[in-house]
PDB file of C-alpha atoms in Angstrom:
ATOM      1  CA  MET A   1     114.784 -69.771 -55.108  1.00  0.00           C
ATOM      2  CA  TYR A   2     115.034 -65.827 -54.083  1.00  0.00           C
ATOM      3  CA  ARG A   3     117.055 -64.203 -51.651  1.00  0.00           C
ATOM      4  CA  ILE A   4     114.290 -63.002 -48.928  1.00  0.00           C
ATOM      5  CA  LEU A   5     116.095 -59.811 -46.423  1.00  0.00           C
ATOM      6  CA  ILE A   6     114.654 -60.394 -43.375  1.00  0.00           C
ATOM      7  CA  VAL A   7     114.849 -56.363 -40.819  1.00  0.00           C
ATOM      8  CA  GLU A   8     113.251 -57.438 -37.963  1.00  0.00           C
ATOM      9  CA  ASP A   9     115.033 -57.136 -34.050  1.00  0.00           C
ATOM     10  CA  ASP A  10     113.583 -59.704 -32.012  1.00  0.00           C
ATOM     11  CA  SER A  11     115.854 -61.706 -33.461  1.00  0.00           C
ATOM     12  CA  THR A  12     113.597 -65.117 -32.523  1.00  0.00           C
ATOM     13  CA  ILE A  13     111.456 -63.881 -34.851  1.00  0.00           C
ATOM     14  CA  SER A  14     114.235 -63.766 -37.870  1.00  0.00           C
ATOM     15  CA  GLU A  15     115.291 -67.174 -37.109  1.00  0.00           C
ATOM     16  CA  GLN A  16     112.006 -68.396 -36.983  1.00  0.00           C
ATOM     17  CA  ILE A  17     110.964 -66.570 -40.486  1.00  0.00           C
ATOM     18  CA  GLY A  18     114.352 -67.027 -42.161  1.00  0.00           C
ATOM     19  CA  LYS A  19     114.019 -71.248 -41.636  1.00  0.00           C
ATOM     20  CA  PHE A  20     109.898 -71.393 -42.191  1.00  0.00           C
ATOM     21  CA  LEU A  21     110.367 -69.790 -45.761  1.00  0.00           C
ATOM     22  CA  GLY A  22     114.311 -71.794 -46.050  1.00  0.00           C
ATOM     23  CA  LYS A  23     111.813 -74.595 -45.585  1.00  0.00           C
ATOM     24  CA  TRP A  24     110.254 -73.443 -49.223  1.00  0.00           C
ATOM     25  CA  GLY A  25     113.577 -73.192 -50.951  1.00  0.00           C
ATOM     26  CA  HIS A  26     114.419 -68.903 -50.934  1.00  0.00           C
ATOM     27  CA  GLU A  27     117.788 -67.953 -49.593  1.00  0.00           C
ATOM     28  CA  THR A  28     117.086 -65.708 -46.170  1.00  0.00           C
ATOM     29  CA  ALA A  29     119.583 -63.594 -43.951  1.00  0.00           C
ATOM     30  CA  CYS A  30     119.452 -62.138 -41.545  1.00  0.00           C
ATOM     31  CA  VAL A  31     119.663 -58.201 -41.008  1.00  0.00           C
ATOM     32  CA  THR A  32     122.174 -58.071 -37.768  1.00  0.00           C
ATOM     33  CA  ASP A  33     123.899 -54.499 -37.346  1.00  0.00           C
ATOM     34  CA  PHE A  34     120.819 -52.090 -37.778  1.00  0.00           C
ATOM     35  CA  GLU A  35     122.545 -48.844 -38.069  1.00  0.00           C
ATOM     36  CA  ASN A  36     124.072 -50.127 -41.417  1.00  0.00           C
ATOM     37  CA  ILE A  37     121.824 -51.704 -42.887  1.00  0.00           C
ATOM     38  CA  LEU A  38     121.703 -50.646 -46.668  1.00  0.00           C
ATOM     39  CA  PRO A  39     124.864 -52.234 -46.964  1.00  0.00           C
ATOM     40  CA  GLN A  40     124.087 -54.887 -45.690  1.00  0.00           C
ATOM     41  CA  PHE A  41     121.129 -54.461 -48.231  1.00  0.00           C
ATOM     42  CA  VAL A  42     123.255 -54.492 -51.983  1.00  0.00           C
ATOM     43  CA  ALA A  43     125.511 -56.888 -50.118  1.00  0.00           C
ATOM     44  CA  PHE A  44     123.023 -59.615 -51.198  1.00  0.00           C
ATOM     45  CA  ASP A  45     120.618 -58.835 -53.935  1.00  0.00           C
ATOM     46  CA  PRO A  46     117.027 -59.749 -52.398  1.00  0.00           C
ATOM     47  CA  HIS A  47     114.435 -59.859 -54.806  1.00  0.00           C
ATOM     48  CA  LEU A  48     112.114 -58.914 -51.228  1.00  0.00           C
ATOM     49  CA  VAL A  49     112.651 -57.729 -48.586  1.00  0.00           C
ATOM     50  CA  LEU A  50     110.913 -58.453 -44.572  1.00  0.00           C
ATOM     51  CA  LEU A  51     111.085 -55.370 -42.720  1.00  0.00           C
ATOM     52  CA  ASP A  52     109.309 -54.488 -39.664  1.00  0.00           C
ATOM     53  CA  ILE A  53     109.265 -50.072 -38.714  1.00  0.00           C
ATOM     54  CA  GLY A  54     109.940 -50.402 -34.946  1.00  0.00           C
ATOM     55  CA  LEU A  55     114.222 -50.459 -35.538  1.00  0.00           C
ATOM     56  CA  PRO A  56     117.149 -49.489 -32.713  1.00  0.00           C
ATOM     57  CA  PHE A  57     119.395 -46.774 -34.597  1.00  0.00           C
ATOM     58  CA  TYR A  58     116.271 -46.268 -37.337  1.00  0.00           C
ATOM     59  CA  ASN A  59     113.047 -46.825 -38.767  1.00  0.00           C
ATOM     60  CA  GLY A  60     111.503 -48.841 -40.643  1.00  0.00           C
ATOM     61  CA  TYR A  61     110.109 -45.844 -42.600  1.00  0.00           C
ATOM     62  CA  TYR A  62     113.161 -44.702 -43.194  1.00  0.00           C
ATOM     63  CA  TRP A  63     115.318 -47.878 -44.145  1.00  0.00           C
ATOM     64  CA  CYS A  64     112.193 -48.273 -46.812  1.00  0.00           C
ATOM     65  CA  GLY A  65     112.364 -44.545 -48.421  1.00  0.00           C
ATOM     66  CA  GLU A  66     116.644 -45.732 -48.792  1.00  0.00           C
ATOM     67  CA  ILE A  67     116.329 -48.922 -50.666  1.00  0.00           C
ATOM     68  CA  ARG A  68     113.761 -47.050 -53.011  1.00  0.00           C
ATOM     69  CA  LYS A  69     116.622 -44.301 -54.175  1.00  0.00           C
ATOM     70  CA  ILE A  70     118.079 -47.262 -55.226  1.00  0.00           C
ATOM     71  CA  SER A  71     115.524 -50.217 -56.201  1.00  0.00           C
ATOM     72  CA  GLN A  72     111.666 -51.647 -56.743  1.00  0.00           C
ATOM     73  CA  VAL A  73     112.407 -54.484 -54.625  1.00  0.00           C
ATOM     74  CA  PRO A  74     108.914 -55.866 -52.826  1.00  0.00           C
ATOM     75  CA  VAL A  75     109.223 -54.538 -49.518  1.00  0.00           C
ATOM     76  CA  VAL A  76     106.776 -56.191 -47.470  1.00  0.00           C
ATOM     77  CA  PHE A  77     105.945 -54.196 -43.640  1.00  0.00           C
ATOM     78  CA  ILE A  78     105.956 -56.911 -40.615  1.00  0.00           C
ATOM     79  CA  SER A  79     104.873 -54.549 -37.188  1.00  0.00           C
ATOM     80  CA  SER A  80     102.216 -55.027 -33.897  1.00  0.00           C
ATOM     81  CA  ALA A  81     101.713 -51.180 -34.800  1.00  0.00           C
ATOM     82  CA  ALA A  82      98.982 -52.082 -37.393  1.00  0.00           C
ATOM     83  CA  ASP A  83      96.834 -48.801 -37.226  1.00  0.00           C
ATOM     84  CA  ASN A  84      95.305 -47.299 -39.898  1.00  0.00           C
ATOM     85  CA  MET A  85      98.073 -44.110 -40.050  1.00  0.00           C
ATOM     86  CA  ASN A  86     101.240 -46.669 -39.695  1.00  0.00           C
ATOM     87  CA  ILE A  87      99.571 -49.145 -42.862  1.00  0.00           C
ATOM     88  CA  VAL A  88      98.914 -45.649 -44.497  1.00  0.00           C
ATOM     89  CA  MET A  89     102.233 -45.015 -43.415  1.00  0.00           C
ATOM     90  CA  ALA A  90     104.688 -47.562 -45.174  1.00  0.00           C
ATOM     91  CA  MET A  91     102.112 -47.758 -48.076  1.00  0.00           C
ATOM     92  CA  ASN A  92     103.140 -44.133 -49.182  1.00  0.00           C
ATOM     93  CA  MET A  93     106.706 -45.360 -47.856  1.00  0.00           C
ATOM     94  CA  GLY A  94     106.790 -47.639 -51.028  1.00  0.00           C
ATOM     95  CA  GLY A  95     105.890 -50.215 -49.034  1.00  0.00           C
ATOM     96  CA  ASP A  96     104.196 -53.809 -51.558  1.00  0.00           C
ATOM     97  CA  ASP A  97     102.100 -54.717 -47.955  1.00  0.00           C
ATOM     98  CA  PHE A  98     101.702 -54.801 -44.247  1.00  0.00           C
ATOM     99  CA  ILE A  99     101.696 -58.149 -42.102  1.00  0.00           C
ATOM    100  CA  THR A 100     100.402 -57.563 -38.813  1.00  0.00           C
ATOM    101  CA  LYS A 101     102.363 -59.436 -36.404  1.00  0.00           C
ATOM    102  CA  PRO A 102     100.966 -61.872 -34.049  1.00  0.00           C
ATOM    103  CA  PHE A 103     101.383 -64.027 -37.509  1.00  0.00           C
ATOM    104  CA  ASP A 104     101.104 -66.415 -39.260  1.00  0.00           C
ATOM    105  CA  LEU A 105     103.752 -68.247 -40.215  1.00  0.00           C
ATOM    106  CA  ASP A 106     102.089 -70.096 -43.171  1.00  0.00           C
ATOM    107  CA  VAL A 107     100.622 -66.925 -44.101  1.00  0.00           C
ATOM    108  CA  LEU A 108     103.315 -64.814 -44.417  1.00  0.00           C
ATOM    109  CA  SER A 109     104.658 -67.916 -46.712  1.00  0.00           C
ATOM    110  CA  ALA A 110     102.061 -67.265 -48.909  1.00  0.00           C
ATOM    111  CA  LYS A 111     101.576 -63.529 -49.409  1.00  0.00           C
ATOM    112  CA  VAL A 112     106.045 -64.044 -49.981  1.00  0.00           C
ATOM    113  CA  GLN A 113     105.050 -66.563 -52.464  1.00  0.00           C
ATOM    114  CA  ALA A 114     102.146 -63.983 -54.306  1.00  0.00           C
ATOM    115  CA  ILE A 115     105.079 -60.766 -54.698  1.00  0.00           C
ATOM    116  CA  LEU A 116     106.973 -62.882 -55.583  1.00  0.00           C
ATOM    117  CA  ARG A 117     105.244 -64.422 -58.684  1.00  0.00           C
ATOM    118  CA  ARG A 118     103.505 -60.572 -59.064  1.00  0.00           C
ATOM    119  CA  THR A 119     106.702 -59.351 -59.359  1.00  0.00           C
ATOM    120  CA  TYR A 120     109.534 -61.341 -61.368  1.00  0.00           C
ATOM    121  CA  SER A 121     107.036 -63.130 -63.739  1.00  0.00           C
ATOM    122  CA  PHE A 122     106.418 -58.805 -64.778  1.00  0.00           C
ATOM    123  CA  GLN A 123     109.526 -57.082 -64.123  1.00  0.00           C
ATOM    124  CA  LYS A 124     113.285 -57.507 -63.360  1.00  0.00           C
ATOM    125  CA  GLN A 125     114.937 -56.286 -60.054  1.00  0.00           C
ATOM    126  CA  SER A 126     117.010 -52.714 -60.547  1.00  0.00           C
ATOM    127  CA  SER A 127     120.905 -53.857 -60.596  1.00  0.00           C
ATOM    128  CA  VAL A 128     123.652 -51.918 -58.696  1.00  0.00           C
ATOM    129  CA  MET A 129     127.438 -52.211 -58.083  1.00  0.00           C
ATOM    130  CA  GLU A 130     128.817 -51.067 -54.656  1.00  0.00           C
ATOM    131  CA  HIS A 131     132.237 -50.160 -54.476  1.00  0.00           C
ATOM    132  CA  GLY A 132     133.279 -48.427 -50.962  1.00  0.00           C
ATOM    133  CA  LYS A 133     130.506 -46.601 -50.161  1.00  0.00           C
ATOM    134  CA  VAL A 134     129.658 -45.599 -53.576  1.00  0.00           C
ATOM    135  CA  ILE A 135     126.606 -47.018 -54.355  1.00  0.00           C
ATOM    136  CA  LEU A 136     125.812 -47.579 -58.667  1.00  0.00           C
ATOM    137  CA  ASN A 137     122.721 -48.249 -59.667  1.00  0.00           C
ATOM    138  CA  LEU A 138     122.289 -49.638 -63.074  1.00  0.00           C
ATOM    139  CA  ALA A 139     118.534 -49.133 -63.292  1.00  0.00           C
ATOM    140  CA  ASP A 140     118.865 -45.148 -64.094  1.00  0.00           C
ATOM    141  CA  MET A 141     121.990 -44.560 -64.024  1.00  0.00           C
ATOM    142  CA  SER A 142     123.166 -42.728 -60.840  1.00  0.00           C
ATOM    143  CA  LEU A 143     125.277 -42.513 -58.466  1.00  0.00           C
ATOM    144  CA  LEU A 144     123.863 -43.437 -54.676  1.00  0.00           C
ATOM    145  CA  TYR A 145     126.488 -41.935 -51.648  1.00  0.00           C
ATOM    146  CA  GLN A 146     125.209 -41.015 -48.100  1.00  0.00           C
ATOM    147  CA  GLY A 147     121.863 -40.309 -48.890  1.00  0.00           C
ATOM    148  CA  ALA A 148     122.105 -38.874 -51.816  1.00  0.00           C
ATOM    149  CA  ARG A 149     121.230 -39.280 -55.252  1.00  0.00           C
ATOM    150  CA  ILE A 150     123.952 -37.600 -57.712  1.00  0.00           C
ATOM    151  CA  GLU A 151     122.619 -38.198 -61.237  1.00  0.00           C
ATOM    152  CA  LEU A 152     125.021 -38.935 -64.256  1.00  0.00           C
ATOM    153  CA  SER A 153     125.777 -38.600 -68.271  1.00  0.00           C
ATOM    154  CA  LYS A 154     125.258 -41.450 -70.688  1.00  0.00           C
ATOM    155  CA  ASN A 155     129.622 -41.062 -70.950  1.00  0.00           C
ATOM    156  CA  GLU A 156     129.662 -40.215 -66.809  1.00  0.00           C
ATOM    157  CA  PHE A 157     127.514 -44.195 -66.534  1.00  0.00           C
ATOM    158  CA  ARG A 158     129.205 -46.052 -68.581  1.00  0.00           C
ATOM    159  CA  ILE A 159     132.969 -45.251 -67.340  1.00  0.00           C
ATOM    160  CA  LEU A 160     131.666 -45.143 -63.945  1.00  0.00           C
ATOM    161  CA  GLN A 161     130.112 -49.091 -64.966  1.00  0.00           C
ATOM    162  CA  LEU A 162     133.806 -50.140 -66.181  1.00  0.00           C
ATOM    163  CA  LEU A 163     135.249 -49.452 -63.491  1.00  0.00           C
ATOM    164  CA  TYR A 164     132.480 -50.972 -61.344  1.00  0.00           C
ATOM    165  CA  GLU A 165     133.335 -53.592 -63.944  1.00  0.00           C
ATOM    166  CA  TYR A 166     136.812 -53.639 -63.054  1.00  0.00           C
ATOM    167  CA  ASP A 167     136.258 -54.003 -59.131  1.00  0.00           C
ATOM    168  CA  GLY A 168     139.435 -51.601 -58.623  1.00  0.00           C
ATOM    169  CA  ASN A 169     141.782 -52.803 -61.058  1.00  0.00           C
ATOM    170  CA  THR A 170     143.471 -51.061 -63.864  1.00  0.00           C
ATOM    171  CA  VAL A 171     140.909 -49.869 -66.843  1.00  0.00           C
ATOM    172  CA  SER A 172     143.078 -49.035 -70.477  1.00  0.00           C
ATOM    173  CA  ARG A 173     141.874 -45.939 -72.081  1.00  0.00           C
ATOM    174  CA  GLU A 174     141.670 -48.061 -74.902  1.00  0.00           C
ATOM    175  CA  ASN A 175     138.889 -50.365 -73.104  1.00  0.00           C
ATOM    176  CA  ILE A 176     137.167 -47.012 -71.982  1.00  0.00           C
ATOM    177  CA  MET A 177     136.794 -45.592 -75.359  1.00  0.00           C
ATOM    178  CA  LYS A 178     136.287 -48.535 -76.840  1.00  0.00           C
ATOM    179  CA  ARG A 179     132.909 -48.908 -73.908  1.00  0.00           C
ATOM    180  CA  LEU A 180     132.163 -44.946 -74.627  1.00  0.00           C
ATOM    181  CA  TRP A 181     132.124 -44.104 -78.686  1.00  0.00           C
ATOM    182  CA  ASP A 182     131.851 -46.789 -81.710  1.00  0.00           C
ATOM    183  CA  ASN A 183     135.198 -47.983 -82.890  1.00  0.00           C
ATOM    184  CA  GLU A 184     134.217 -47.189 -87.084  1.00  0.00           C
ATOM    185  CA  CYS A 185     134.416 -43.998 -85.698  1.00  0.00           C
ATOM    186  CA  PHE A 186     137.282 -41.220 -84.583  1.00  0.00           C
ATOM    187  CA  VAL A 187     137.639 -39.911 -81.041  1.00  0.00           C
ATOM    188  CA  ASP A 188     140.632 -37.120 -80.185  1.00  0.00           C
ATOM    189  CA  ASP A 189     142.580 -39.345 -77.196  1.00  0.00           C
ATOM    190  CA  ASN A 190     141.723 -35.744 -74.990  1.00  0.00           C
ATOM    191  CA  THR A 191     138.002 -36.017 -75.460  1.00  0.00           C
ATOM    192  CA  LEU A 192     138.022 -39.195 -72.236  1.00  0.00           C
ATOM    193  CA  THR A 193     140.554 -37.069 -70.772  1.00  0.00           C
ATOM    194  CA  VAL A 194     137.177 -34.024 -70.551  1.00  0.00           C
ATOM    195  CA  ASN A 195     135.340 -36.345 -69.630  1.00  0.00           C
ATOM    196  CA  MET A 196     137.399 -38.074 -66.656  1.00  0.00           C
ATOM    197  CA  ASN A 197     137.678 -34.454 -65.700  1.00  0.00           C
ATOM    198  CA  ARG A 198     134.159 -33.752 -65.677  1.00  0.00           C
ATOM    199  CA  LEU A 199     132.883 -37.224 -63.551  1.00  0.00           C
ATOM    200  CA  ARG A 200     135.824 -36.176 -61.431  1.00  0.00           C
ATOM    201  CA  LYS A 201     134.532 -32.586 -60.959  1.00  0.00           C
ATOM    202  CA  LYS A 202     131.262 -34.427 -59.933  1.00  0.00           C
ATOM    203  CA  LEU A 203     132.550 -36.663 -58.068  1.00  0.00           C
ATOM    204  CA  GLU A 204     135.159 -33.728 -55.785  1.00  0.00           C
ATOM    205  CA  ASP A 205     131.874 -31.607 -55.475  1.00  0.00           C
ATOM    206  CA  ALA A 206     129.767 -34.625 -54.041  1.00  0.00           C
ATOM    207  CA  GLY A 207     132.141 -35.328 -51.300  1.00  0.00           C
ATOM    208  CA  ILE A 208     133.574 -37.813 -53.151  1.00  0.00           C
ATOM    209  CA  HIS A 209     137.540 -38.323 -53.085  1.00  0.00           C
ATOM    210  CA  ASP A 210     140.648 -39.623 -55.124  1.00  0.00           C
ATOM    211  CA  PHE A 211     136.984 -42.213 -55.900  1.00  0.00           C
ATOM    212  CA  ILE A 212     139.299 -42.706 -59.522  1.00  0.00           C
ATOM    213  CA  LEU A 213     143.266 -43.355 -59.751  1.00  0.00           C
ATOM    214  CA  THR A 214     145.399 -42.488 -62.856  1.00  0.00           C
ATOM    215  CA  LYS A 215     147.664 -45.243 -63.541  1.00  0.00           C
ATOM    216  CA  LYS A 216     150.358 -43.716 -65.890  1.00  0.00           C
ATOM    217  CA  GLY A 217     150.954 -45.016 -69.169  1.00  0.00           C
ATOM    218  CA  VAL A 218     148.122 -47.302 -68.394  1.00  0.00           C
ATOM    219  CA  GLY A 219     144.797 -46.090 -67.162  1.00  0.00           C
ATOM    220  CA  TYR A 220     142.058 -45.908 -64.718  1.00  0.00           C
ATOM    221  CA  GLN A 221     140.824 -47.025 -61.797  1.00  0.00           C
ATOM    222  CA  LEU A 222     138.825 -47.034 -59.024  1.00  0.00           C
ATOM    223  CA  SER A 223     140.139 -46.547 -55.334  1.00  0.00           C
ATOM    224  CA  ALA A 224     141.325 -49.422 -53.222  1.00  0.00           C
ATOM    225  CA  GLU A 225     139.839 -46.786 -50.159  1.00  0.00           C
ATOM    226  CA  GLU A 226     136.217 -46.861 -49.204  1.00  0.00           C
ATOM    227  CA  ALA A 227     135.389 -43.010 -49.922  1.00  0.00           C
ATOM    228  CA  GLU A 228     135.215 -40.868 -47.080  1.00  0.00           C
TER     229      GLU A 228
END
């Protein structure tokens, strides 16, 4: 039915939640690398996140903020720190609900089902694409790199979206021009070069070096190496 990401450093609790929600037909995944949660979020592309507050390296508030930079997926905090200050903080950071530990698994499941129904009856989750450490947000035409959000023009976004779709394979200049401009309009070939140069400069200024490669006489592709 839905994919649920469990961000809980107590392996016993996370496994219990995963097994219980699995009985309802949901696909679950438990985070294992608590220093790099966002790449796991992107790879799993969940419909809902269950997020503890007290985590190694960075707390749940931090990771909720990072998730909110790229997605409006529902985030439910699960924590024993259930004083008013923490509940208010969780909601202010973008949380959709707060469940206090210890909790009954039936109650947890009921809340999860309710949030999923409310969310996906009326809206679709924002989509993202990832290449290396650079995340392309399809919902707002932006890039996310090392926690920074990079605004893109319409053409810059379309160029990157096409390159991401080809996943490191070469895209011809002709195909890119067809994506950018109406086929019935004549566009000078140099116009694409100008757009590509502007995009590359924006990436370089953001610290994303050598991300788009030129295949002479053919077209362009994303670098096989992760952006550093």
